[in-house]
Short mmCIF file of C-alpha atoms in Angstrom, two decimals:
data_model
loop_
_atom_site.label_atom_id
_atom_site.label_comp_id
_atom_site.label_asym_id
_atom_site.label_seq_id
_atom_site.Cartn_x
_atom_site.Cartn_y
_atom_site.Cartn_z
CA MET L 212 52.85 -48.04 8.07
CA ALA L 213 49.58 -49.71 9.02
CA THR L 214 50.98 -50.44 12.43
CA LEU L 215 51.78 -46.85 12.83
CA PHE L 216 48.11 -45.79 11.91
CA PHE L 217 46.78 -48.40 14.12
CA PHE L 218 48.76 -47.27 17.11
CA TYR L 219 47.87 -43.67 16.40
CA PHE L 220 44.08 -44.29 16.38
CA ALA L 221 44.04 -46.80 19.11
CA GLY L 222 45.96 -44.44 21.39
CA ILE L 223 43.67 -41.57 20.67
CA ILE L 224 40.60 -43.79 21.06
CA VAL L 225 41.74 -45.26 24.38
CA LEU L 226 42.71 -41.73 25.64
CA THR L 227 39.54 -40.11 24.74
CA SER L 228 37.38 -42.97 25.98
CA ILE L 229 39.06 -42.62 29.40
CA LEU L 230 38.25 -38.78 29.16
CA VAL L 231 34.71 -39.46 28.52
CA VAL L 232 34.38 -41.26 31.88
CA ALA L 233 36.82 -39.04 33.80
CA LEU L 234 35.80 -35.38 32.84
CA ARG L 235 33.42 -33.72 35.18
CA ASN L 236 31.68 -31.48 32.59
CA PRO L 237 29.21 -33.41 30.35
CA ILE L 238 29.99 -31.16 27.29
CA TYR L 239 33.56 -31.92 27.42
CA SER L 240 32.70 -35.66 27.79
CA ALA L 241 30.56 -35.40 24.66
CA LEU L 242 33.29 -33.63 22.77
CA SER L 243 35.89 -36.28 23.60
CA LEU L 244 33.45 -38.75 22.58
CA LEU L 245 33.23 -36.86 19.17
CA ILE L 246 36.94 -37.13 18.73
CA MET L 247 36.70 -40.88 19.61
CA PHE L 248 34.13 -41.32 16.92
CA PHE L 249 36.20 -39.73 14.33
CA HIS L 250 39.20 -41.96 15.15
CA VAL L 251 37.04 -45.10 15.16
CA ALA L 252 36.11 -44.07 11.68
CA GLY L 253 39.72 -43.69 10.87
CA LEU L 254 40.34 -47.21 12.14
CA TYR L 255 37.39 -48.35 9.97
CA VAL L 256 39.04 -46.90 6.94
CA THR L 257 42.44 -48.94 7.68
CA LEU L 258 40.11 -52.01 7.99
CA ARG L 259 38.78 -51.30 4.47
CA ALA L 260 35.24 -50.42 5.83
CA GLU L 261 34.88 -47.09 3.96
CA PHE L 262 31.01 -47.22 4.02
CA LEU L 263 31.02 -47.67 7.81
CA ALA L 264 33.57 -44.97 8.23
CA ALA L 265 31.32 -42.53 6.39
CA VAL L 266 28.17 -43.85 8.31
CA GLN L 267 30.18 -43.53 11.50
CA VAL L 268 30.91 -39.80 11.00
CA ILE L 269 27.47 -39.07 9.62
CA VAL L 270 25.14 -40.99 12.07
CA TYR L 271 27.37 -41.00 15.36
CA ALA L 272 29.20 -37.77 15.08
CA GLY L 273 26.47 -35.90 13.07
CA ALA L 274 23.17 -37.12 14.57
CA ILE L 275 23.60 -38.87 17.87
CA LEU L 276 26.27 -36.53 19.41
CA VAL L 277 24.39 -33.50 18.42
CA LEU L 278 21.30 -34.99 20.17
CA TYR L 279 23.54 -35.37 23.30
CA LEU L 280 24.70 -31.89 22.98
CA PHE L 281 21.25 -30.59 22.61
CA VAL L 282 20.08 -32.35 25.68
CA VAL L 283 23.18 -31.37 27.91
CA MET L 284 22.53 -27.63 26.78
CA LEU L 285 18.69 -27.85 27.33
CA LEU L 286 19.06 -29.19 30.77
CA ASN L 287 21.94 -26.75 31.53
CA VAL L 288 23.18 -28.74 34.40
CA LYS L 289 26.15 -26.80 36.19
CA ARG L 290 26.39 -28.84 39.34
CA GLU L 291 29.52 -30.63 40.10
CA ASP L 292 29.23 -34.41 39.79
CA ARG L 293 31.14 -36.32 42.20
CA TYR L 294 32.05 -39.93 41.39
CA HIS L 295 29.83 -42.61 42.91
CA PRO L 296 30.63 -44.08 46.40
CA GLN L 297 30.88 -47.45 44.65
CA PHE L 298 33.92 -46.13 42.75
CA LEU L 299 36.24 -48.66 44.08
CA LEU L 300 33.89 -51.49 43.44
CA GLY L 301 33.34 -50.32 39.92
CA THR L 302 36.94 -50.06 39.17
CA LEU L 303 37.68 -53.39 40.50
CA LEU L 304 34.98 -55.07 38.59
CA GLY L 305 36.36 -53.19 35.40
CA LEU L 306 39.80 -54.41 36.06
CA THR L 307 38.59 -57.90 36.46
CA LEU L 308 36.63 -57.77 33.29
CA LEU L 309 39.60 -56.32 31.38
CA THR L 310 41.98 -59.07 32.81
CA GLU L 311 39.37 -61.76 31.77
CA GLY L 312 39.10 -60.44 28.32
CA LEU L 313 42.87 -60.03 27.87
CA LEU L 314 43.33 -63.54 29.04
CA LEU L 315 40.95 -64.94 26.70
CA VAL L 316 42.59 -62.83 23.85
CA PHE L 317 45.93 -64.23 24.57
CA ARG L 318 45.10 -67.70 25.27
CA GLY L 319 42.63 -68.19 22.32
CA THR L 320 43.78 -68.80 18.77
CA VAL L 321 42.97 -65.84 16.53
CA PRO L 322 44.00 -65.54 12.88
CA GLU L 323 47.03 -63.19 12.91
CA GLN L 324 46.84 -62.42 9.25
CA PRO L 325 43.91 -61.61 6.85
CA ALA L 326 42.64 -64.78 5.26
CA SER L 327 44.51 -64.96 1.97
CA VAL L 328 42.19 -67.48 0.40
CA PRO L 329 38.60 -65.99 0.43
CA ALA L 330 37.00 -69.22 -0.93
CA ALA L 331 38.19 -71.05 2.31
CA THR L 332 36.37 -68.89 4.71
CA GLY L 333 32.81 -70.07 4.18
CA ALA L 334 31.92 -68.55 0.72
CA THR L 335 29.69 -71.58 0.16
CA GLN L 336 27.79 -71.14 3.31
CA ALA L 337 24.47 -69.42 3.18
CA GLY L 338 24.35 -65.84 4.71
CA SER L 339 28.15 -65.22 4.22
CA SER L 340 29.57 -63.24 1.40
CA VAL L 341 33.15 -62.85 0.51
CA LEU L 342 34.70 -59.33 0.17
CA PRO L 343 35.11 -59.00 -3.50
CA LEU L 344 37.24 -56.49 -5.31
CA VAL L 345 34.38 -54.17 -6.09
CA GLY L 346 33.47 -51.35 -3.84
CA ASN L 347 32.77 -51.83 -0.20
CA THR L 348 29.33 -49.96 -0.36
CA GLU L 349 28.07 -52.09 -3.29
CA THR L 350 29.02 -55.08 -1.42
CA ILE L 351 27.23 -54.00 1.86
CA GLY L 352 24.27 -53.08 -0.37
CA GLU L 353 23.92 -56.36 -2.02
CA VAL L 354 24.19 -58.44 1.31
CA LEU L 355 21.88 -55.97 3.22
CA PHE L 356 19.15 -56.26 0.58
CA SER L 357 19.47 -59.97 -0.14
CA THR L 358 20.58 -62.10 2.85
CA TYR L 359 19.71 -59.49 5.66
CA LEU L 360 16.60 -58.14 4.12
CA TYR L 361 14.32 -59.26 6.99
CA PRO L 362 16.62 -57.86 9.67
CA PHE L 363 16.83 -54.69 7.66
CA GLU L 364 13.00 -54.32 7.83
CA ILE L 365 13.09 -55.04 11.51
CA ALA L 366 15.58 -52.16 11.95
CA SER L 367 13.31 -49.88 10.27
CA LEU L 368 10.50 -50.99 12.58
CA ILE L 369 12.81 -50.40 15.61
CA LEU L 370 13.49 -46.81 14.46
CA LEU L 371 9.76 -46.02 14.10
CA VAL L 372 9.10 -47.30 17.53
CA ALA L 373 11.91 -45.49 18.94
CA MET L 374 10.70 -42.21 17.33
CA ILE L 375 7.03 -42.74 18.56
CA GLY L 376 8.42 -43.63 22.02
CA ALA L 377 10.70 -40.57 22.12
CA ILE L 378 7.80 -38.28 21.16
CA VAL L 379 5.42 -39.70 23.76
CA LEU L 380 8.13 -39.64 26.47
CA ALA L 381 9.36 -36.13 25.88
CA LYS L 382 5.87 -34.42 25.03
CA LYS L 383 4.47 -32.60 27.95
CA ASP L 384 0.85 -33.33 27.62
CA ILE L 385 -0.68 -35.65 25.08
CA GLY L 386 -4.25 -34.98 23.94
CA GLY L 387 -4.88 -32.29 26.59
CA ARG L 388 -4.29 -34.46 29.64
CA GLU L 389 -1.42 -33.99 31.96
CA ALA L 390 1.54 -36.38 31.10
CA MET J 200 52.78 -55.21 7.33
CA ASN J 201 49.43 -56.02 8.87
CA VAL J 202 48.28 -55.37 12.48
CA PRO J 203 47.52 -58.69 14.18
CA LEU J 204 43.90 -59.22 15.03
CA SER J 205 44.58 -59.52 18.79
CA TYR J 206 45.58 -55.88 18.83
CA TYR J 207 42.11 -54.93 17.82
CA LEU J 208 40.57 -57.25 20.32
CA ILE J 209 42.73 -55.65 23.15
CA LEU J 210 41.70 -52.11 22.05
CA SER J 211 38.22 -53.14 21.92
CA ALA J 212 38.39 -54.83 25.44
CA ILE J 213 40.02 -51.66 26.81
CA VAL J 214 37.26 -49.36 25.53
CA PHE J 215 34.46 -51.78 26.58
CA THR J 216 35.89 -51.87 30.02
CA THR J 217 36.09 -48.11 30.28
CA GLY J 218 32.44 -47.99 29.27
CA VAL J 219 31.44 -50.52 32.02
CA VAL J 220 33.49 -48.58 34.60
CA GLY J 221 31.79 -45.38 33.46
CA VAL J 222 28.51 -46.68 33.91
CA LEU J 223 29.22 -47.98 37.27
CA ILE J 224 31.10 -45.03 38.71
CA ARG J 225 29.31 -41.95 37.31
CA ARG J 226 26.26 -40.40 38.59
CA ASN J 227 25.28 -38.21 35.80
CA ILE J 228 22.80 -40.02 33.48
CA ILE J 229 24.02 -38.36 30.38
CA ILE J 230 27.60 -39.71 31.05
CA ILE J 231 26.07 -43.06 31.70
CA LEU J 232 24.48 -42.95 28.23
CA LEU J 233 27.74 -41.78 26.78
CA SER J 234 29.43 -44.69 28.39
CA ILE J 235 26.97 -47.01 26.72
CA GLU J 236 28.02 -45.50 23.35
CA LEU J 237 31.57 -46.42 24.16
CA MET J 238 30.67 -50.02 24.82
CA LEU J 239 28.71 -50.12 21.40
CA ASN J 240 31.66 -48.67 19.74
CA ALA J 241 33.99 -51.41 21.13
CA THR J 242 31.78 -53.95 19.98
CA ASN J 243 31.61 -52.37 16.46
CA ILE J 244 35.48 -52.26 16.36
CA ASN J 245 35.44 -55.99 16.93
CA PHE J 246 32.85 -56.60 14.38
CA VAL J 247 34.79 -54.63 11.77
CA ALA J 248 38.12 -56.19 12.64
CA PHE J 249 36.76 -59.60 12.39
CA SER J 250 34.94 -58.78 9.21
CA TYR J 251 38.34 -57.79 7.67
CA TYR J 252 40.27 -60.62 8.96
CA LEU J 253 37.93 -63.37 8.00
CA GLN J 254 37.13 -61.64 4.70
CA ASN J 255 33.38 -61.73 5.41
CA ILE J 256 31.00 -58.81 4.94
CA ALA J 257 28.56 -59.99 7.42
CA GLY J 258 30.41 -58.28 10.19
CA GLN J 259 29.90 -54.84 8.68
CA VAL J 260 26.26 -55.44 8.12
CA PHE J 261 25.74 -56.21 11.74
CA VAL J 262 27.86 -52.97 12.67
CA PHE J 263 25.09 -51.30 10.46
CA PHE J 264 22.36 -52.75 12.69
CA ALA J 265 24.18 -51.95 15.91
CA LEU J 266 24.30 -48.26 14.63
CA THR J 267 20.54 -48.39 14.26
CA VAL J 268 19.88 -49.88 17.68
CA ALA J 269 22.26 -47.19 19.07
CA ALA J 270 20.36 -44.30 17.40
CA ALA J 271 17.02 -45.73 18.69
CA GLU J 272 18.59 -46.20 22.26
CA VAL J 273 19.76 -42.53 22.27
CA ALA J 274 16.42 -41.21 21.13
CA VAL J 275 14.48 -42.96 23.79
CA GLY J 276 17.12 -42.49 26.47
CA LEU J 277 17.41 -38.86 25.99
CA ALA J 278 13.52 -38.67 26.05
CA ILE J 279 13.52 -40.49 29.37
CA ILE J 280 16.14 -38.08 30.69
CA ILE J 281 14.00 -35.02 29.75
CA ALA J 282 10.95 -36.55 31.33
CA LEU J 283 13.03 -37.32 34.55
CA TYR J 284 14.50 -33.77 34.72
CA ARG J 285 10.95 -32.43 34.22
CA THR J 286 9.70 -34.24 37.41
CA LYS J 287 12.81 -33.94 39.59
CA ALA J 288 14.96 -31.07 38.25
CA SER J 289 17.94 -33.42 38.53
CA ILE J 290 19.96 -35.83 36.20
CA ASN J 291 21.70 -37.50 39.17
CA VAL J 292 20.90 -41.07 39.39
CA ASP J 293 21.02 -41.04 43.20
CA ASP J 294 17.89 -38.79 43.06
CA PHE J 295 15.83 -41.52 41.47
CA GLN J 296 15.21 -44.25 43.90
CA LEU J 297 11.47 -44.63 43.82
CA LEU J 298 11.77 -48.31 42.86
CA LYS J 299 14.42 -49.01 45.42
CA TRP J 300 13.40 -50.77 48.45
#
């Protein structure tokens, strides 16, 4: 059953991600990216990351993609967009990268099953916390506000800087002078 | 019946490569930014899969941070696109070669 779900989600993810790159109209690309985000959220649910699935839908599908659609419709670009002349080179590079990645996956040693003994996977190390049986959201919250408190504050700073930067970049003239 | 971890890695590799190819072959800046989102999502799939298979919550926390960075990147990137469109009335990357020698 889990395998069935995985192949459904994976198939749709691969299909829509290829469509994002292949489609001519930016609106269709953004919409297929929306479908991909939802299926990635589904994949997160099968991996028992319910909080991240919800965040994926709310932040990616709800905020980021709406921003993209706003800009696509604001700019109203109708012109046909041909592929770049370096199409062949790009595809070749992509295939090389894919082959390399797949070789690494097949030649490396990865755990094929979830670790059955959580205590053996570094529970005693600082900064790592074992997935307990309580809710996923509670666990993330506890780790985020204890071990990763400093990166969390940095993340808020990044968001503030990005907000100021976006306003400064997109505003027409600041303080009366031409931007 | 669990899915092997390597399946997730292969899926992530395919999506990431699609993003790389999209950045390289498209000329529309918006599509290029969408391809960057594809790559970020591929890494996020990897993080969550490893978090599940190693039974360690840290991977999910890092997905959270990646999400934050993605949101910031989108805000700044789209603002840059709007500023570019205002100066040249185009979002084709071939039209912006001022810094190219």
